[in-house]
Coordinates of C-alpha atoms in Angstrom, one line a residue:
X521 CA -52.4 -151.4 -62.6
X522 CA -51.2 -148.8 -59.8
X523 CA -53.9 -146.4 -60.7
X524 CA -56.7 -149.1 -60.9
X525 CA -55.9 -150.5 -57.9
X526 CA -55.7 -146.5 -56.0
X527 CA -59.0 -145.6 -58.0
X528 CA -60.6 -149.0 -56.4
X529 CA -60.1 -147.8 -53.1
X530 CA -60.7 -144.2 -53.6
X531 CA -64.1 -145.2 -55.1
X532 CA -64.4 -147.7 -51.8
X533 CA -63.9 -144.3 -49.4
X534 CA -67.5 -142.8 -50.8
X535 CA -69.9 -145.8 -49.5
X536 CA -67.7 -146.2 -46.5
X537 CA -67.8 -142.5 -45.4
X538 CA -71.2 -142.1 -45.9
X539 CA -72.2 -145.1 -43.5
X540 CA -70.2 -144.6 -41.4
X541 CA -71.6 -140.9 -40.9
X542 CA -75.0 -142.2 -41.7
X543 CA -73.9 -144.3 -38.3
X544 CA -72.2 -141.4 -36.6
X545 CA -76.0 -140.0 -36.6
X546 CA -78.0 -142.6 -35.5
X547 CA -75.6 -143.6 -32.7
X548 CA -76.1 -139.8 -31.7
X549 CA -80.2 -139.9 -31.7
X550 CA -80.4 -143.0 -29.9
X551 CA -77.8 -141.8 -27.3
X552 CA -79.5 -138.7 -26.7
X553 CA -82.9 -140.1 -26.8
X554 CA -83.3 -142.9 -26.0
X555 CA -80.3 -143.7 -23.5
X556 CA -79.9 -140.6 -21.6
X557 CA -83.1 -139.7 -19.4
X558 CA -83.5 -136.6 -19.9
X559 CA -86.1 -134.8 -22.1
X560 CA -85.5 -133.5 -25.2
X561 CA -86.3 -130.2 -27.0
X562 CA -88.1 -131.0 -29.7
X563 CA -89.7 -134.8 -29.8
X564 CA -88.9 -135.9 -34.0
X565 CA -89.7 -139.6 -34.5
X566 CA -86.5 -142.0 -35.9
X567 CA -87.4 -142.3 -38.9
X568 CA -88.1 -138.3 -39.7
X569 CA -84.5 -138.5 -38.2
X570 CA -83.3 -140.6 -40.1
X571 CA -84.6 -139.3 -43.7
X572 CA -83.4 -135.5 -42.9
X573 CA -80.0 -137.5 -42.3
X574 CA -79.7 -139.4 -45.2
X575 CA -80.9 -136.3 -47.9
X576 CA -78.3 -134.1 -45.7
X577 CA -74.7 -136.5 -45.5
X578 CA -75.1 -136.2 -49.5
X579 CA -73.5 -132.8 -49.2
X580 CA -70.8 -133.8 -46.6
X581 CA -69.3 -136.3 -48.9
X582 CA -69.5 -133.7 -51.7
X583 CA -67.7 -131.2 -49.1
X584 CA -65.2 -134.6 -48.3
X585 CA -64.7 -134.3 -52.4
X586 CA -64.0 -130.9 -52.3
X587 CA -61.4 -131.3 -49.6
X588 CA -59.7 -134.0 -51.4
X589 CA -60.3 -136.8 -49.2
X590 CA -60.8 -139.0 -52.3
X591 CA -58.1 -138.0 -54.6
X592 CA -55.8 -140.8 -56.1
X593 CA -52.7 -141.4 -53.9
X594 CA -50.2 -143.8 -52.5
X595 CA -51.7 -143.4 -49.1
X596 CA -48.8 -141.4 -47.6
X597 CA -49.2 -138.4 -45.5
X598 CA -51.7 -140.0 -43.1
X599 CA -51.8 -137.1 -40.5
X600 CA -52.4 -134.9 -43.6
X601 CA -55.3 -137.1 -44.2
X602 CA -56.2 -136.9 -40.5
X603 CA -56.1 -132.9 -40.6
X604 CA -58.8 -133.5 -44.2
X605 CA -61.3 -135.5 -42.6
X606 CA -61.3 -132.8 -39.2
X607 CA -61.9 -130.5 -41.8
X608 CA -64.4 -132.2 -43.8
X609 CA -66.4 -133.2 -40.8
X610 CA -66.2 -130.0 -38.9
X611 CA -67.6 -128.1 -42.5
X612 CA -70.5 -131.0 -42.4
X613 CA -71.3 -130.4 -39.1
X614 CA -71.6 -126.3 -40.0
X615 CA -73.4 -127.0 -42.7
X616 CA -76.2 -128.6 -40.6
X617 CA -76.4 -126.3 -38.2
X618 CA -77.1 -123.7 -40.6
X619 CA -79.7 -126.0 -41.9
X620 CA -81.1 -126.3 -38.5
X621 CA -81.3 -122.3 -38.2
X622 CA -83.2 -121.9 -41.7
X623 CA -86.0 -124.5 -41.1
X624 CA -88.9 -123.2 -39.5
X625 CA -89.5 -126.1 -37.5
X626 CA -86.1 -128.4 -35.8
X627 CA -84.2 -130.8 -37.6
X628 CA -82.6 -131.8 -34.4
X629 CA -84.0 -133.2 -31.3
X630 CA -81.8 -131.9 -29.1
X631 CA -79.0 -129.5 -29.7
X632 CA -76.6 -132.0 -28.4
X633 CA -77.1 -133.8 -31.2
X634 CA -75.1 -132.3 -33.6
X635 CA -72.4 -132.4 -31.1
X636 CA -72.3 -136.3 -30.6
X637 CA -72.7 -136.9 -34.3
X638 CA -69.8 -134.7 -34.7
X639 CA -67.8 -136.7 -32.5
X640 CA -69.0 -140.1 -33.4
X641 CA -68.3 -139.1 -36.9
X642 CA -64.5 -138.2 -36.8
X643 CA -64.1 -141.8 -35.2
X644 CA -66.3 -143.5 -37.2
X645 CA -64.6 -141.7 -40.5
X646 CA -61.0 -142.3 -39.4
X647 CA -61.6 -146.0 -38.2
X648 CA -63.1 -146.9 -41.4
X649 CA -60.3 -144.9 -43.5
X650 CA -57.8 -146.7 -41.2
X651 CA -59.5 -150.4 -41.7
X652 CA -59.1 -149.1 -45.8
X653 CA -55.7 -148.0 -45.5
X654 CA -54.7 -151.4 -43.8
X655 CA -56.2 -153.6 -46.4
X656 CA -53.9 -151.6 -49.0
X657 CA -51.3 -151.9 -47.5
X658 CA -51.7 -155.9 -47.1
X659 CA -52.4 -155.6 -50.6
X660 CA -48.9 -154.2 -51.1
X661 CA -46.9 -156.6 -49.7
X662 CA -48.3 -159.1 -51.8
X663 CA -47.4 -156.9 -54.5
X664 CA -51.0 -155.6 -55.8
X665 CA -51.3 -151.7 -56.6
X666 CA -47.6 -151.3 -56.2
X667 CA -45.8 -148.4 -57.8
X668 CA -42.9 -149.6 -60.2
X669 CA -40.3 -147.3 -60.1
X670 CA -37.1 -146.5 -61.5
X671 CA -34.9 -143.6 -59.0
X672 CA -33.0 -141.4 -61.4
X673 CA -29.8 -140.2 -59.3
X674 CA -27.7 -141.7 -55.9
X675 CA -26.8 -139.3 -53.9
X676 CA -28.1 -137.9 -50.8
X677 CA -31.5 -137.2 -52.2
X678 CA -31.8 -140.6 -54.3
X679 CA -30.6 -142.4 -51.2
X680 CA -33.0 -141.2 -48.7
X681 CA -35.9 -142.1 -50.9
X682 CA -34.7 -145.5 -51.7
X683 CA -34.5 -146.4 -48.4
X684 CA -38.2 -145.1 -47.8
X685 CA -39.4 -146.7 -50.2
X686 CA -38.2 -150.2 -48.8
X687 CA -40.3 -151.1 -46.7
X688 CA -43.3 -153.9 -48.1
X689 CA -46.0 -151.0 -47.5
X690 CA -44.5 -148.2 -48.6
X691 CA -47.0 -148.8 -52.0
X692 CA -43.5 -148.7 -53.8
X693 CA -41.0 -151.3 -55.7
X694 CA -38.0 -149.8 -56.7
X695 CA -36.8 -151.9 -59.3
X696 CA -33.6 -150.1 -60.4
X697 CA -31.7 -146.6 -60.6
X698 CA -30.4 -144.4 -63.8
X699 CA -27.3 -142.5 -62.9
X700 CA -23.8 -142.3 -64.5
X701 CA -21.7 -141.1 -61.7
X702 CA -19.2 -143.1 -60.5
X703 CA -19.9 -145.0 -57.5
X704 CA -23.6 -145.0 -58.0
X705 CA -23.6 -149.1 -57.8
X706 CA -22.0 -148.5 -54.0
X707 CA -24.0 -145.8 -52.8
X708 CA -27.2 -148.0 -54.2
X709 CA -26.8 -151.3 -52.9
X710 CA -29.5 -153.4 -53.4
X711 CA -30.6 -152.2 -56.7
X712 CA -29.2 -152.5 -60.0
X713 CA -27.8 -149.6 -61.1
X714 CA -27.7 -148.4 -65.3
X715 CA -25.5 -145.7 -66.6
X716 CA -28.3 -144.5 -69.1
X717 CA -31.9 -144.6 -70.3
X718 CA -31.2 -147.5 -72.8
X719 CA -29.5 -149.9 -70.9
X720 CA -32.2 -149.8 -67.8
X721 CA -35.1 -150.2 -70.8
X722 CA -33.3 -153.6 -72.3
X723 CA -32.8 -155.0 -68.8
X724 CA -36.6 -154.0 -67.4
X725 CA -39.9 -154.6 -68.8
X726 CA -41.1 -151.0 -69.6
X727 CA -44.5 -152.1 -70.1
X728 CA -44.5 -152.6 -66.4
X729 CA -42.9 -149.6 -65.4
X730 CA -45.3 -146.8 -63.6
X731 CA -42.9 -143.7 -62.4
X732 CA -39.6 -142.2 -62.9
X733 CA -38.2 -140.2 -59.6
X734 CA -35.3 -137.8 -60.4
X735 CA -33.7 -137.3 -57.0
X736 CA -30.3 -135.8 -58.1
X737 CA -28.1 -137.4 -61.0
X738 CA -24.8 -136.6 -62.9
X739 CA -27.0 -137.0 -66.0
X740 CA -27.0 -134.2 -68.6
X741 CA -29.9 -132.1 -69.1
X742 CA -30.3 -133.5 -72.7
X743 CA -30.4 -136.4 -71.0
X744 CA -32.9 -136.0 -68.6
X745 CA -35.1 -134.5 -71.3
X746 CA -34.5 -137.7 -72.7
X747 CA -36.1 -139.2 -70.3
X748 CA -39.1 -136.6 -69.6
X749 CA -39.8 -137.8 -73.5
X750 CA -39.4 -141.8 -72.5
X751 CA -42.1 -141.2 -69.7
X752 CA -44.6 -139.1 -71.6
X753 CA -44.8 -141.2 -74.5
X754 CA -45.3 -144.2 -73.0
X755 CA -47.5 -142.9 -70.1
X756 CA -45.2 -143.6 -67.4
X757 CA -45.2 -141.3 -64.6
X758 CA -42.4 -138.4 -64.1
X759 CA -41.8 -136.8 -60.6
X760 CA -38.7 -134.9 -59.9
X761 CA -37.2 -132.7 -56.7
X762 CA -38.1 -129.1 -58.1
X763 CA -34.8 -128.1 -57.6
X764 CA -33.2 -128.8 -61.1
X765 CA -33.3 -127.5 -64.6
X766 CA -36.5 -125.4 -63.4
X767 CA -38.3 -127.9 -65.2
X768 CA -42.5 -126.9 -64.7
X769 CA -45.0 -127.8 -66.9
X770 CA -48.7 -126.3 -67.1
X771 CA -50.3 -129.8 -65.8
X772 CA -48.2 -130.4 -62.7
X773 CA -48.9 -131.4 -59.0
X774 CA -46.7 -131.1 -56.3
X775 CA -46.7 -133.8 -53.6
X776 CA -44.2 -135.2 -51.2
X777 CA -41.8 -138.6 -51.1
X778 CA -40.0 -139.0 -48.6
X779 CA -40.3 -135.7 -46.9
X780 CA -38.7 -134.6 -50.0
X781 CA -40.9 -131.9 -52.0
X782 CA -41.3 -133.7 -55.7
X783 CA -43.2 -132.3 -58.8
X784 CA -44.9 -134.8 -60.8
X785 CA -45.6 -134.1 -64.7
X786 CA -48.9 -134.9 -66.4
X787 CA -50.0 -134.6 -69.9
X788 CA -53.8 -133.7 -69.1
X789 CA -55.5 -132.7 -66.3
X790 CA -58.1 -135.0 -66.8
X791 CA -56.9 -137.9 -64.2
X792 CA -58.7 -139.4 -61.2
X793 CA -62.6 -138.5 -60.6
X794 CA -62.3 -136.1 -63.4
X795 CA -62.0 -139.4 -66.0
X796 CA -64.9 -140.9 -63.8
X797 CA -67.3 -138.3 -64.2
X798 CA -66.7 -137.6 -68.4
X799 CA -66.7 -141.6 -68.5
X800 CA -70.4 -141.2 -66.5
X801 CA -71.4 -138.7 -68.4
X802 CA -70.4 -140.5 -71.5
X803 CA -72.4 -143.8 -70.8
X804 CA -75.8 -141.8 -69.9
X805 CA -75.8 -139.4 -72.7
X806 CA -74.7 -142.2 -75.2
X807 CA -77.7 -144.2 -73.8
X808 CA -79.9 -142.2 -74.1
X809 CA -79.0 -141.0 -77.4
X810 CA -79.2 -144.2 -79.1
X811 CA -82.6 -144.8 -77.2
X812 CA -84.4 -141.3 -78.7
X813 CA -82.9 -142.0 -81.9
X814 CA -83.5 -145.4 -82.6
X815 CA -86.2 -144.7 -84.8
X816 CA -84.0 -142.4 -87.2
X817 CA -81.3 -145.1 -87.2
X818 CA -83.7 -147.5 -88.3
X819 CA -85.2 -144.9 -91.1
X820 CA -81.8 -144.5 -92.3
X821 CA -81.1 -148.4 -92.6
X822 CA -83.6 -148.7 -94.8
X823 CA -82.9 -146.1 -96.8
X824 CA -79.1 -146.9 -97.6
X825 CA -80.2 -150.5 -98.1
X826 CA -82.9 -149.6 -101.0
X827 CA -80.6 -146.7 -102.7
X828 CA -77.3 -148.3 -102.4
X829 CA -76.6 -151.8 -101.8
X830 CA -74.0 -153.1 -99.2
X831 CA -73.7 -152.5 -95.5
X832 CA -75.1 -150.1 -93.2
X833 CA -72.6 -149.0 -91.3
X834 CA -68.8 -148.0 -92.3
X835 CA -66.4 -149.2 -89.6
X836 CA -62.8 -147.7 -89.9
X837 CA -60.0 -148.6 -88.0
X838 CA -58.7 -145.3 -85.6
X839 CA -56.8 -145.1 -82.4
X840 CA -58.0 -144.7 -78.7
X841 CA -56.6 -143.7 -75.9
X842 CA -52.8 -144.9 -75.4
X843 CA -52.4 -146.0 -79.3
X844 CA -55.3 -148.6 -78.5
X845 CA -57.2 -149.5 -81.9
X846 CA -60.5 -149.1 -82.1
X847 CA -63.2 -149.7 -85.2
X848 CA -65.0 -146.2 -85.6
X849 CA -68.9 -146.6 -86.7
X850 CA -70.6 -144.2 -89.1
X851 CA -73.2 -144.7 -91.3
X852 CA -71.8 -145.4 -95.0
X853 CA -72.1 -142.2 -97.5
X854 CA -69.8 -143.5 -99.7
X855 CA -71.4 -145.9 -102.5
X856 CA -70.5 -149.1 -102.2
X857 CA -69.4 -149.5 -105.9
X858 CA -67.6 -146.2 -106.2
X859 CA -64.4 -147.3 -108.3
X860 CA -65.6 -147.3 -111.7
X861 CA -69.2 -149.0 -111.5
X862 CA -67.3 -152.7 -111.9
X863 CA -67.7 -153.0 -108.1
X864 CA -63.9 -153.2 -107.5
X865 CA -62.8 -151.7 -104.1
X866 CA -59.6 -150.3 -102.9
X867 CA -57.2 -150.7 -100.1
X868 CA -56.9 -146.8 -99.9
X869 CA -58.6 -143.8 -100.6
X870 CA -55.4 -142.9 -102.9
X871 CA -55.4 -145.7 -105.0
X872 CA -59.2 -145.6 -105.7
X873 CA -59.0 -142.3 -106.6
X874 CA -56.5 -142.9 -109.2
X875 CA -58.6 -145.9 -110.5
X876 CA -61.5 -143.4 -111.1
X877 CA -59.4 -140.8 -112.9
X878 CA -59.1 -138.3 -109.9
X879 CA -55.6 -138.7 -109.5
X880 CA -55.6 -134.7 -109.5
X881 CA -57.6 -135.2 -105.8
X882 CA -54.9 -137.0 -104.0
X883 CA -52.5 -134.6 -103.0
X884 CA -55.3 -133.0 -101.4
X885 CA -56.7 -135.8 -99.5
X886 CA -53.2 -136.7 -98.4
X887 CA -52.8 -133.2 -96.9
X888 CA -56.3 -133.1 -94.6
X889 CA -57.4 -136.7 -94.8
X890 CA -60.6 -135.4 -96.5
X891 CA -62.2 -134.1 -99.9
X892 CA -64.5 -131.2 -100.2
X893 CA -65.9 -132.8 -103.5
X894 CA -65.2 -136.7 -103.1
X895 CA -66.2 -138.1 -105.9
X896 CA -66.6 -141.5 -104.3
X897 CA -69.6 -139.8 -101.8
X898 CA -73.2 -140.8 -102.8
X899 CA -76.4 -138.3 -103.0
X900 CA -77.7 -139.5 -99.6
X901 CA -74.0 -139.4 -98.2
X902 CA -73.4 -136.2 -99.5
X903 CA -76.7 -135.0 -97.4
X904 CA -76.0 -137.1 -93.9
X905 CA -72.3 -135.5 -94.8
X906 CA -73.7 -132.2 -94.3
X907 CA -75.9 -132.7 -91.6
X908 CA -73.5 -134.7 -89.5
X909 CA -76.1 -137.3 -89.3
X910 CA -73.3 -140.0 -90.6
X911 CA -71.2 -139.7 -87.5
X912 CA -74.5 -140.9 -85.0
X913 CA -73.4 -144.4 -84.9
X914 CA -70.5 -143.1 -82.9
X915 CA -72.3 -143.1 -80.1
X916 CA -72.0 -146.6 -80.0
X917 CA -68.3 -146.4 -79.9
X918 CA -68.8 -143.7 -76.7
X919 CA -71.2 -146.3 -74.9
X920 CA -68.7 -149.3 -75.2
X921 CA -65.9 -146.8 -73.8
X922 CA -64.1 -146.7 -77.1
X923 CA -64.5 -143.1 -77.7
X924 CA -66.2 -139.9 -75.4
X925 CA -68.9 -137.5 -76.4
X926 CA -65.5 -134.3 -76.3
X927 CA -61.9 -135.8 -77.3
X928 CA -59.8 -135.2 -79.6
X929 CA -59.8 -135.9 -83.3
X930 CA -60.3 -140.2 -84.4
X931 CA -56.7 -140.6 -86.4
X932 CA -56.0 -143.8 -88.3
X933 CA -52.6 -145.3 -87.3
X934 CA -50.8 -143.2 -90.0
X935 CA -51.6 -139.9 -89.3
X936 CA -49.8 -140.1 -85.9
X937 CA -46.4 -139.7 -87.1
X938 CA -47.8 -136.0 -88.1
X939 CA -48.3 -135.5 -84.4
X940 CA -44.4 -135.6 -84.0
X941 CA -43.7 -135.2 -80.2
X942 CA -46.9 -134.2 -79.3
X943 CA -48.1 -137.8 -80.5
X944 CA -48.4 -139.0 -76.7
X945 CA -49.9 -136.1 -75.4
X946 CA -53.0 -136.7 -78.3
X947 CA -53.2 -140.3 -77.0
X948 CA -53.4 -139.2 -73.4
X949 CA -57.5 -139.0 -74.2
X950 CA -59.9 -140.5 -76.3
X951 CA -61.4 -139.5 -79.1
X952 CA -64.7 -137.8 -79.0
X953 CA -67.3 -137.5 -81.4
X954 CA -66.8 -133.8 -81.4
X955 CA -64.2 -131.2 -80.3
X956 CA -62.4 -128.3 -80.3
X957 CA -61.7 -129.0 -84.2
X958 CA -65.1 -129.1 -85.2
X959 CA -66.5 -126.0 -83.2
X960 CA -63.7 -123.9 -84.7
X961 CA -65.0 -124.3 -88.5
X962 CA -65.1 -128.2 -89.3
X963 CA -63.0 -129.3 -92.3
X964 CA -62.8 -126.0 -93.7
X965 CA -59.7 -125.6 -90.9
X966 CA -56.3 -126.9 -91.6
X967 CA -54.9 -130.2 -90.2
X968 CA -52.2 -128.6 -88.4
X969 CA -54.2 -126.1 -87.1
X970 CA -56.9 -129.4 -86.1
X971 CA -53.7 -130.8 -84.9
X972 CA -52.9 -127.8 -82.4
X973 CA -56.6 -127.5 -81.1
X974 CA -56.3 -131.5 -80.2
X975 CA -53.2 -130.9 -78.2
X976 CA -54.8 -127.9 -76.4
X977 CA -58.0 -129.8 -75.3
X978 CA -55.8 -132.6 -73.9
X979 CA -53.6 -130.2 -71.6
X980 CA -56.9 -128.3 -70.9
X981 CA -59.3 -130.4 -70.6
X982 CA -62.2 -129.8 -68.0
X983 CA -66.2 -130.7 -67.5
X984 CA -66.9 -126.8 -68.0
X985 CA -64.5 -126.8 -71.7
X986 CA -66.8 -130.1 -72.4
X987 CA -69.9 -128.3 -71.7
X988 CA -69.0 -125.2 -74.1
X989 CA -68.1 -127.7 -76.9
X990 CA -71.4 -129.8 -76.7
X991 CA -73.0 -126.2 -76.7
X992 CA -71.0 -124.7 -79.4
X993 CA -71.5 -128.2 -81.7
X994 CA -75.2 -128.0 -81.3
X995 CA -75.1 -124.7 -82.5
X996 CA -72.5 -125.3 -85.4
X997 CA -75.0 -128.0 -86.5
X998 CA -77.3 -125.9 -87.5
X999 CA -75.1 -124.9 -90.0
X1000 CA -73.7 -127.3 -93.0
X1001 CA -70.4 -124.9 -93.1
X1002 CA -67.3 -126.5 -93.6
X1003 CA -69.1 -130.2 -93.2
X1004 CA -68.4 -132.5 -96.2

């Protein structure tokens, strides 16, 4: 709930900045041209103005981006926000200058101009962000987009943050604190106070939980691994005052609480905009795959129809992002009578294997989750098998938002357990129609090693490690090796 609500308003920020530069401009002409009676330099009508205007400011929110002024936060560390929008603006403004110096002909009418819009802007930019901030924070003490916290520790540190994190608008609830020294209930008043891990879990609703803040504590380092375990596998949020354990991790940020430097763990980089632009580039591509293709999928209907009767499509049951289930699409290569020509199905691939006198084939399907000579594959299946054409329907699943173009492997519910600790960090993403598993040789690589490539995409992920694997799977498609 925290990180919709913070995403809401980041995504709130982009429209708002750009008017309100968009107005930091026009307020700027018509002051300089049409208020002040002076002549100007070089006479440009309003609405040529205007249009350079609005094709420029594009690149100031983009600068903006790059500066950070729309990364998720709790909205603390408003003069550092301040300093980011001086910044932002003040690049902006360079930025059109140089664009006034490389046209051959004025994009100003005057050179002061610029300056006003500068001006204007930085108002106009801060009022807006202020007006933003405000409505959050009203938002807070209502209890909307708050961060549910539990404070690991009580002493000095643990103290000082509690009491920060009081106040109604602080974006915070502290709802408890983990810490088995003695006299942490005095030194916490207020909050309730658990000697360990399991007792806080039965007395709070986990579900509800969103961070974990290790101040200081007189817990045990197994014990505070304990919990750095708790939090990642249930996607709950881990910061900690980088002065114990020397605990880093290769997906960490550092921030502030308090006035107290804090490191806070992730599982993947991919957080923020960086989910917003795969999930954009998801829904387009998906689109308009399904629009170009349409005709093939309709070839391919009819041809599974007249060779094989039964359904079109095989739906399977695999998990999503956070353990969320999901029914994968393909199209069916497996005949729909393949037990023993009686037209008895199976609850599992196991037990309809046996049935057909392949018993011999199970331990090897029970060690990759897949057959290089499955018996129960049709002729057609065998050929959209090798060709990869089977797994197109997925792209149905990527334009509902059940899967992405890049992810890691679809797993049904059962194969997790094979994940062993790493199990959250698979779920911190969703699956993808392709990956780092199928680039690096298909089925003809072993699951653990399919297993390690997952857990490497999800701890280092980026658009540009996307872009190599839709590259590297157009290419590998060219070639039927290791598909079956």
């Amino acid at each position: 709930m925290r990180k919709r609500s913070e995403l809401i308003f980041s995504l709130i920020l982009v429209p708002l900045d750009y008017l309100s530069l968009v107005a930091a401009f026009v307020a700027a002409y018509i002051i300089r041209v049409k208020l002040e009676d002076k002549p100007v330099a070089h006479p440009i009508a309003a609405h040529t103005f205007l249009d350079i205007a609005l094709m420029a400011l594009p690149v100031w929110i983009l600068i903006f981006a790059l500066v950070g002024l729309y990364a998720q936060s709790n909205l603390r560390g408003r003069f550092s926000e301040i300093g980011k929008v001086f910044v932002a603006v003040s690049g902006g403004v360079m930025f059109m200058i140089l664009l006034d110096f490389l046209q051959p002909t004025s994009i100003f009418p005057s050179k002061a101009v610029p300056i006003y819009a500068y001006g204007l802007g930085l108002l106009l930019v801060v009022f807006s962000r202020t007006l933003v901030r405000a409505a959050q924070r009203s938002l807070f003490r209502v209890g909307i987009g708050v961060h549910r916290s539990l404070i690991i520790g009580s002493g000095e540190l643990a103290q000082r943050i509690a009491a920060d994190l009081a106040s109604p608008t602080s974006g915070y609830k502290v709802v408890g604190c983990i810490d088995s020294a003695r006299g942490a209930a005095r030194r916490m008043p207020g909050l309730p106070v658990y000697a360990a891990l399991e007792e806080a879990l039965v007395a709070e609703r986990t579900d509800l939980l969103d961070e974990f803040i290790q101040a200081d504590s007189a817990l045990e380092p197994d014990e505070v691994l304990e919990l750095v375990s708790y939090a990642t596998n249930h996607h709950i949020a881990y910061r900690f005052v980088p002065n114990q354990f020397g605990l880093y991790t290769t997906n960490s940020t550092l921030s502030s609480l308090a006035g107290i430097p804090m490191i806070e763990i992730r599982l993947t980089p991919l957080e923020g905009w960086g989910r917003i632009a795969k999930r954009v580039v998801d829904f387009i591509s998906s689109l308009l795959g399904i629009i170009i293709l349409s005709p093939l999928f309709l070839i391919l209907a009819i041809i599974i129809k007249l060779t094989d009767p039964g359904p079109v499509f095989y739906k399977h049951r695999r998990l999503s992002r956070s353990g969320r289930e999901l029914y994968m699409y393909k199209f069916r290569s497996m005949s729909w009578r393949y037990s023993d020509g009686a037209g008895r199905t199976y609850k599992t691939a196991e037990s309809a294997l046996t049935a057909m006198g392949h018993a011999d084939m199970v331990p090897e399907f029970r060690q990759h989750q897949k057959l290089q000579h499955d018996p129960r594959v049709s002729r057609l299946g065998r050929f959209i098998r090798r060709t990869s054409i089977d797994e197109l329907p997925q792209l149905i699943n990527v334009l509902k938002g059940d899967m992405s173009l890049v992810g890691p492997r679809p797993i049904i519910p059962e194969e997790l357990e094979r994940y062993g600790e790493q199990g959250a960090s698979f779920l911190a993403l969703k699956p993808g129609i392709t990956g780092l598993w199928q680039i690096s040789g298909r089925s003809d690589i072993g699951y653990d090693e399919r297993v390690k490539l997952d857990i490497y995409y999800v701890e280092n992920w980026s658009l540009w490690l996307d872009f190599k694997i839709l590259i590297k799977t157009m290419v590998s498609l060219a070639s039927t090796k290791g598909a079956y």
